[in-house]
Short mmCIF file of C-alpha atoms and ligand atoms in Angstrom, two decimals:
data_model
loop_
_atom_site.label_atom_id
_atom_site.label_comp_id
_atom_site.label_asym_id
_atom_site.label_seq_id
_atom_site.Cartn_x
_atom_site.Cartn_y
_atom_site.Cartn_z
CA MET A 1314 26.60 -145.02 116.37
CA SER A 1315 24.66 -143.83 113.37
CA VAL A 1316 21.08 -142.61 113.47
CA VAL A 1317 18.47 -145.20 112.42
CA VAL A 1318 15.86 -144.05 109.89
CA LEU A 1319 12.41 -145.53 110.57
CA ARG A 1320 9.64 -145.25 107.98
CA THR A 1321 6.62 -147.01 109.52
CA ALA A 1322 4.75 -146.94 112.83
CA GLU A 1323 5.60 -150.63 113.36
CA GLU A 1324 9.34 -149.95 112.99
CA VAL A 1325 9.07 -147.13 115.52
CA ARG A 1326 7.09 -149.23 118.00
CA LYS A 1327 9.57 -152.12 117.76
CA THR A 1328 12.62 -149.87 118.19
CA VAL A 1329 11.12 -147.93 121.10
CA GLU A 1330 10.02 -151.20 122.74
CA GLU A 1331 13.62 -152.49 122.61
CA TRP A 1332 14.88 -149.26 124.20
CA ARG A 1333 12.25 -149.52 126.88
CA CYS A 1334 13.25 -153.13 127.65
CA SER A 1335 16.73 -151.87 128.42
CA ARG A 1336 15.15 -149.33 130.80
CA ARG A 1337 16.02 -146.28 128.74
CA ILE A 1338 14.11 -143.02 129.13
CA ILE A 1339 12.78 -142.00 125.75
CA GLY A 1340 12.87 -138.41 124.53
CA PHE A 1341 11.03 -137.20 121.43
CA VAL A 1342 11.51 -134.10 119.26
CA PRO A 1343 8.81 -133.62 116.60
CA THR A 1344 9.95 -131.47 113.64
CA MET A 1345 9.11 -130.70 110.04
CA GLY A 1346 12.77 -131.00 109.01
CA ALA A 1347 14.93 -128.28 107.39
CA LEU A 1348 16.84 -128.51 110.62
CA HIS A 1349 18.85 -125.58 111.93
CA PRO A 1350 20.79 -125.10 115.19
CA GLY A 1351 17.53 -124.25 116.99
CA HIS A 1352 16.19 -127.75 116.28
CA LEU A 1353 19.50 -129.30 117.32
CA SER A 1354 19.24 -127.44 120.63
CA LEU A 1355 15.87 -129.21 121.14
CA VAL A 1356 17.66 -132.54 120.71
CA SER A 1357 20.29 -131.48 123.28
CA LYS A 1358 17.48 -130.43 125.61
CA ALA A 1359 15.86 -133.85 125.18
CA PHE A 1360 19.15 -135.51 126.16
CA GLU A 1361 19.06 -133.54 129.45
CA HIS A 1362 15.95 -135.53 130.35
CA ALA A 1363 16.28 -138.79 128.40
CA ASP A 1364 18.84 -141.48 127.48
CA THR A 1365 17.60 -142.02 123.95
CA VAL A 1366 16.18 -139.47 121.54
CA ILE A 1367 13.98 -139.98 118.49
CA VAL A 1368 13.24 -137.09 116.12
CA SER A 1369 10.34 -137.07 113.67
CA ILE A 1370 10.52 -135.28 110.34
CA PHE A 1371 7.11 -134.83 108.76
CA VAL A 1372 5.87 -131.79 106.85
CA ASN A 1373 2.34 -131.97 108.12
CA PRO A 1374 -0.16 -130.87 105.44
CA ALA A 1375 -2.95 -130.49 108.02
CA GLN A 1376 -1.35 -127.47 109.67
CA PHE A 1377 -0.88 -125.39 106.50
CA GLY A 1378 -3.61 -123.12 105.15
CA PRO A 1379 -4.49 -123.19 101.41
CA ASP A 1380 -2.39 -120.07 100.71
CA GLU A 1381 0.55 -121.14 102.86
CA ASP A 1382 3.92 -122.66 101.98
CA PHE A 1383 3.26 -126.44 102.26
CA GLU A 1384 4.47 -127.18 98.71
CA SER A 1385 7.55 -124.99 98.94
CA TYR A 1386 8.44 -125.87 102.55
CA PRO A 1387 12.15 -126.86 102.47
CA ARG A 1388 12.74 -130.62 102.41
CA THR A 1389 16.38 -131.43 103.18
CA LEU A 1390 16.37 -135.00 104.52
CA ARG A 1391 19.99 -136.00 103.76
CA ASP A 1392 21.33 -132.86 105.37
CA ASP A 1393 18.95 -133.25 108.35
CA ILE A 1394 20.15 -136.81 108.99
CA ASP A 1395 23.80 -135.69 108.91
CA LYS A 1396 23.04 -132.98 111.46
CA LEU A 1397 21.12 -135.37 113.72
CA GLU A 1398 23.98 -137.84 113.57
CA LYS A 1399 26.37 -135.14 114.77
CA VAL A 1400 24.25 -134.37 117.83
CA GLY A 1401 23.88 -138.06 118.66
CA ALA A 1402 20.14 -138.55 118.00
CA ASN A 1403 19.34 -142.26 118.06
CA ALA A 1404 16.55 -142.48 115.48
CA VAL A 1405 14.61 -140.46 112.92
CA PHE A 1406 10.99 -141.20 112.14
CA TYR A 1407 10.42 -140.10 108.55
CA PRO A 1408 6.94 -141.29 107.54
CA GLU A 1409 5.10 -140.89 104.23
CA LYS A 1410 1.81 -139.02 104.43
CA ASP A 1411 -0.32 -142.20 104.39
CA ILE A 1412 1.50 -143.60 107.43
CA ILE A 1413 0.24 -140.62 109.44
CA TYR A 1414 -3.08 -140.15 107.64
CA PRO A 1415 -4.11 -143.54 106.24
CA GLU A 1416 -7.18 -143.84 104.03
CA GLY A 1417 -10.34 -143.26 106.05
CA PHE A 1418 -8.59 -141.07 108.63
CA SER A 1419 -11.39 -139.02 110.23
CA THR A 1420 -10.17 -137.59 113.53
CA SER A 1421 -9.23 -134.07 114.50
CA VAL A 1422 -8.03 -132.85 117.89
CA HIS A 1423 -9.24 -129.35 118.71
CA VAL A 1424 -7.91 -127.56 121.78
CA SER A 1425 -10.33 -124.71 122.40
CA ASN A 1426 -9.80 -121.33 124.15
CA LEU A 1427 -6.02 -121.24 123.72
CA THR A 1428 -6.33 -121.25 119.95
CA ASP A 1429 -8.60 -118.20 119.49
CA THR A 1430 -5.86 -115.58 119.89
CA LEU A 1431 -2.49 -114.69 118.26
CA CYS A 1432 -1.62 -117.11 115.42
CA GLY A 1433 -4.95 -118.91 115.89
CA LYS A 1434 -6.76 -115.78 114.66
CA TYR A 1435 -4.72 -115.55 111.46
CA ARG A 1436 -4.15 -119.24 110.67
CA PRO A 1437 -7.57 -120.91 110.94
CA GLY A 1438 -7.25 -124.66 111.53
CA HIS A 1439 -3.48 -124.47 112.07
CA PHE A 1440 -3.52 -125.59 115.70
CA ASP A 1441 -6.01 -128.39 114.98
CA GLY A 1442 -3.47 -129.68 112.46
CA VAL A 1443 -0.65 -129.39 115.01
CA SER A 1444 -2.50 -131.01 117.91
CA THR A 1445 -3.84 -133.81 115.69
CA VAL A 1446 -0.42 -134.72 114.28
CA CYS A 1447 1.20 -134.50 117.72
CA ALA A 1448 -1.48 -136.80 119.18
CA ILE A 1449 -0.80 -139.32 116.36
CA LEU A 1450 2.97 -139.08 116.82
CA PHE A 1451 2.67 -139.40 120.62
CA GLY A 1452 0.51 -142.51 120.10
CA ILE A 1453 3.12 -144.09 117.81
CA VAL A 1454 6.30 -143.10 119.67
CA LYS A 1455 4.97 -143.18 123.26
CA PRO A 1456 7.90 -141.14 124.60
CA ASP A 1457 8.50 -140.28 128.25
CA ILE A 1458 9.27 -136.67 127.39
CA ALA A 1459 8.77 -134.48 124.33
CA VAL A 1460 10.54 -131.19 123.63
CA PHE A 1461 9.00 -128.16 121.92
CA GLY A 1462 10.65 -124.79 121.28
CA ARG A 1463 9.43 -121.69 123.08
CA LYS A 1464 9.51 -119.67 119.84
CA ASP A 1465 6.17 -121.33 119.09
CA ALA A 1466 4.86 -120.38 122.52
CA GLN A 1467 1.20 -120.82 121.60
CA GLN A 1468 1.93 -124.26 120.14
CA LEU A 1469 3.72 -125.21 123.37
CA ALA A 1470 0.73 -124.07 125.46
CA VAL A 1471 -1.71 -125.96 123.18
CA ILE A 1472 0.31 -129.19 123.37
CA LYS A 1473 0.63 -128.93 127.17
CA ARG A 1474 -3.15 -128.49 127.45
CA MET A 1475 -3.83 -131.40 125.08
CA VAL A 1476 -1.49 -133.71 126.99
CA LEU A 1477 -3.22 -132.75 130.24
CA ASP A 1478 -6.75 -133.11 128.87
CA LEU A 1479 -6.17 -136.39 126.96
CA ARG A 1480 -4.04 -137.84 129.79
CA PHE A 1481 -1.01 -138.63 127.66
CA ASP A 1482 1.64 -139.89 130.05
CA ILE A 1483 4.27 -137.60 128.54
CA ARG A 1484 6.18 -134.72 130.10
CA ILE A 1485 6.29 -131.72 127.79
CA VAL A 1486 9.52 -129.74 128.06
CA GLY A 1487 9.94 -126.21 126.63
CA ALA A 1488 13.32 -125.22 125.15
CA ASP A 1489 14.59 -121.64 125.00
CA ILE A 1490 14.56 -119.69 121.76
CA TYR A 1491 17.77 -120.07 119.80
CA ARG A 1492 18.82 -116.81 118.17
CA GLU A 1493 21.16 -115.59 115.45
CA ARG A 1494 23.91 -113.15 116.51
CA ASP A 1495 21.68 -110.14 115.78
CA GLY A 1496 18.82 -111.61 117.82
CA LEU A 1497 16.63 -113.02 115.02
CA ALA A 1498 14.98 -116.20 116.28
CA MET A 1499 16.08 -119.22 114.22
CA SER A 1500 13.38 -120.56 111.92
CA SER A 1501 13.30 -122.74 108.83
CA ARG A 1502 11.46 -119.86 107.15
CA ASN A 1503 14.33 -117.36 107.65
CA ARG A 1504 15.85 -118.75 104.45
CA TYR A 1505 12.96 -117.21 102.49
CA LEU A 1506 14.04 -113.67 103.50
CA ARG A 1507 15.75 -111.47 100.91
CA PRO A 1508 19.02 -109.95 102.26
CA VAL A 1509 17.39 -106.57 102.92
CA GLU A 1510 14.48 -108.27 104.75
CA ARG A 1511 16.90 -110.42 106.72
CA THR A 1512 18.74 -107.32 107.96
CA GLN A 1513 15.49 -105.57 108.93
CA ALA A 1514 14.13 -108.69 110.66
CA ALA A 1515 16.54 -108.10 113.56
CA ALA A 1516 14.16 -105.30 114.63
CA LEU A 1517 11.75 -107.89 116.08
CA PHE A 1518 14.13 -108.84 118.85
CA ARG A 1519 15.19 -105.22 119.40
CA GLY A 1520 11.54 -104.29 119.97
CA LEU A 1521 10.86 -107.24 122.24
CA SER A 1522 14.05 -106.67 124.25
CA ARG A 1523 13.28 -102.99 124.85
CA ALA A 1524 9.81 -103.88 126.14
CA ALA A 1525 11.33 -106.54 128.42
CA GLU A 1526 13.82 -104.02 129.73
CA LEU A 1527 11.07 -101.51 130.58
CA ALA A 1528 8.93 -104.24 132.17
CA GLY A 1529 11.95 -105.26 134.26
CA LYS A 1530 12.16 -101.67 135.47
CA GLY A 1531 8.54 -101.82 136.61
CA GLU A 1532 6.41 -100.67 133.64
CA ARG A 1533 3.16 -102.61 133.96
CA ASP A 1534 0.94 -100.93 131.39
CA THR A 1535 0.79 -103.47 128.56
CA GLY A 1536 -0.52 -100.86 126.09
CA ARG A 1537 2.61 -98.76 126.65
CA LEU A 1538 4.94 -101.76 126.45
CA CYS A 1539 3.37 -102.87 123.16
CA GLU A 1540 3.64 -99.35 121.75
CA VAL A 1541 7.37 -99.20 122.54
CA ALA A 1542 8.02 -102.54 120.80
CA ARG A 1543 5.80 -101.56 117.84
CA GLN A 1544 7.65 -98.27 117.30
CA ILE A 1545 11.03 -100.01 117.22
CA ILE A 1546 9.79 -102.63 114.74
CA ALA A 1547 8.20 -99.89 112.61
CA LYS A 1548 11.67 -98.44 112.01
CA SER A 1549 12.12 -101.36 109.59
CA PRO A 1550 10.06 -100.15 106.62
CA LEU A 1551 9.52 -103.67 105.19
CA ALA A 1552 8.03 -105.04 108.43
CA VAL A 1553 4.24 -105.39 108.46
CA VAL A 1554 3.05 -106.27 111.95
CA GLN A 1555 0.21 -108.83 111.99
CA TYR A 1556 -0.18 -108.90 115.75
CA LEU A 1557 1.77 -107.66 118.74
CA GLU A 1558 0.14 -108.52 122.05
CA ILE A 1559 0.86 -109.33 125.66
CA VAL A 1560 -0.87 -112.50 126.82
CA ASP A 1561 -0.90 -114.88 129.75
CA GLN A 1562 1.67 -117.63 129.07
CA ASP A 1563 -0.69 -120.49 129.87
CA THR A 1564 -4.09 -119.28 128.64
CA MET A 1565 -2.88 -117.09 125.74
CA LYS A 1566 -5.52 -114.51 126.74
CA PRO A 1567 -4.65 -110.79 126.51
CA VAL A 1568 -3.36 -109.14 129.69
CA GLU A 1569 -4.05 -105.45 130.37
CA ARG A 1570 -1.69 -104.97 133.26
CA LEU A 1571 1.38 -106.98 134.16
CA ASP A 1572 0.63 -108.34 137.60
CA GLY A 1573 3.12 -111.15 137.02
CA PRO A 1574 5.09 -112.44 134.06
CA GLY A 1575 3.40 -112.03 130.68
CA LEU A 1576 4.31 -113.07 127.16
CA LEU A 1577 4.86 -110.40 124.53
CA ALA A 1578 4.23 -112.19 121.24
CA VAL A 1579 4.60 -110.82 117.74
CA ALA A 1580 3.96 -111.91 114.15
CA VAL A 1581 5.45 -109.82 111.36
CA ARG A 1582 5.38 -110.19 107.60
CA PHE A 1583 8.34 -109.39 105.40
CA GLY A 1584 6.97 -109.78 101.90
CA LYS A 1585 5.66 -113.34 101.68
CA THR A 1586 7.54 -114.48 104.78
CA ARG A 1587 5.79 -114.50 108.12
CA LEU A 1588 7.98 -114.52 111.24
CA ILE A 1589 6.93 -115.00 114.85
CA ASP A 1590 8.84 -114.29 118.03
CA ASN A 1591 8.17 -113.64 121.70
CA ILE A 1592 9.74 -112.70 125.01
CA VAL A 1593 8.68 -113.13 128.63
CA LEU A 1594 8.11 -109.81 130.40
CA ASP A 1595 8.74 -109.87 134.10
CA PRO A 1596 7.58 -106.81 136.06
CA GLY A 1597 10.62 -107.21 138.29
CA ALA A 1598 11.62 -106.00 141.73
CA SER A 1599 10.42 -102.38 141.42
CA TYR A 1600 6.88 -103.65 140.89
CA LYS A 1601 7.01 -105.87 143.99
CA GLU A 1602 8.12 -102.95 146.16
CA ASP A 1603 5.05 -100.79 145.29
O1 LIG B 1952 6.84 -126.95 115.32
C1 LIG B 1952 6.78 -127.72 114.33
O2 LIG B 1952 7.76 -127.91 113.61
C2 LIG B 1952 5.48 -128.43 114.02
O3 LIG B 1952 4.39 -127.62 114.30
C3 LIG B 1952 5.35 -129.80 114.72
C4 LIG B 1952 5.32 -129.65 116.23
C5 LIG B 1952 6.50 -130.68 114.31
C6 LIG B 1952 4.05 -130.48 114.29
O4 LIG B 1952 4.01 -130.70 112.93
#
């Protein structure tokens, strides 16, 4: 069966209502399009929890800063639909801007605390844009579950908090990071990298993996773990680290000592392209034996 393209909130409501009448569990994957295998793995993840999956494609202006890539963000609808058809998605919601933000739109959802650190520090207003658009999309689609990738770990934490605080009756599911063969996390922005930057970008995962390995062997000093990852990334001369920090996975607050799993998160610039990645550090058995 081919994927249905829905353009308005009414079309989505009607379609989802029909699915619900036939007792189907509804899964939702919000995206900004330019789909790559990482996005398609989110759809597969949604099918682990739902019978029917709807994907939204909306390049959300509210989450881009004035100097960011909103205008140039890749828009590849035809190709995206072909890919979604292949993975069996049931519907695509592809709204125009005024369907999401009609005239007079005046609301913003701000999740505090979790948005002060990491990307929140460098992209003011970004998470307000993300949580607002997700709240709108959740209100239109009303899914049972929604899937978000763990590459955007802070986004996942923000959405989980919002769903809890605003009592959306939606289960938020995190999906593992999907990586290229050399470890680079898949991202729609990887296509901006020049070949030499693309080669050097593999250092992110090398740095993160080395820190995870040391943490697994019992290293608990987060300063030391960060330094190890930073030195490996610094071997790529084009990499400019914006932040590299170990934080609590739920609160996104910095952690000084690993007394349990922590999230090592990094943002690096290669020229105009900004990449993010992360890995969970688990202090491991040697720590428990102390
Ligand atoms: O992760 C993304 O692609 C976007 O932030 C999202 C969740 C689709 C909201 O615009």
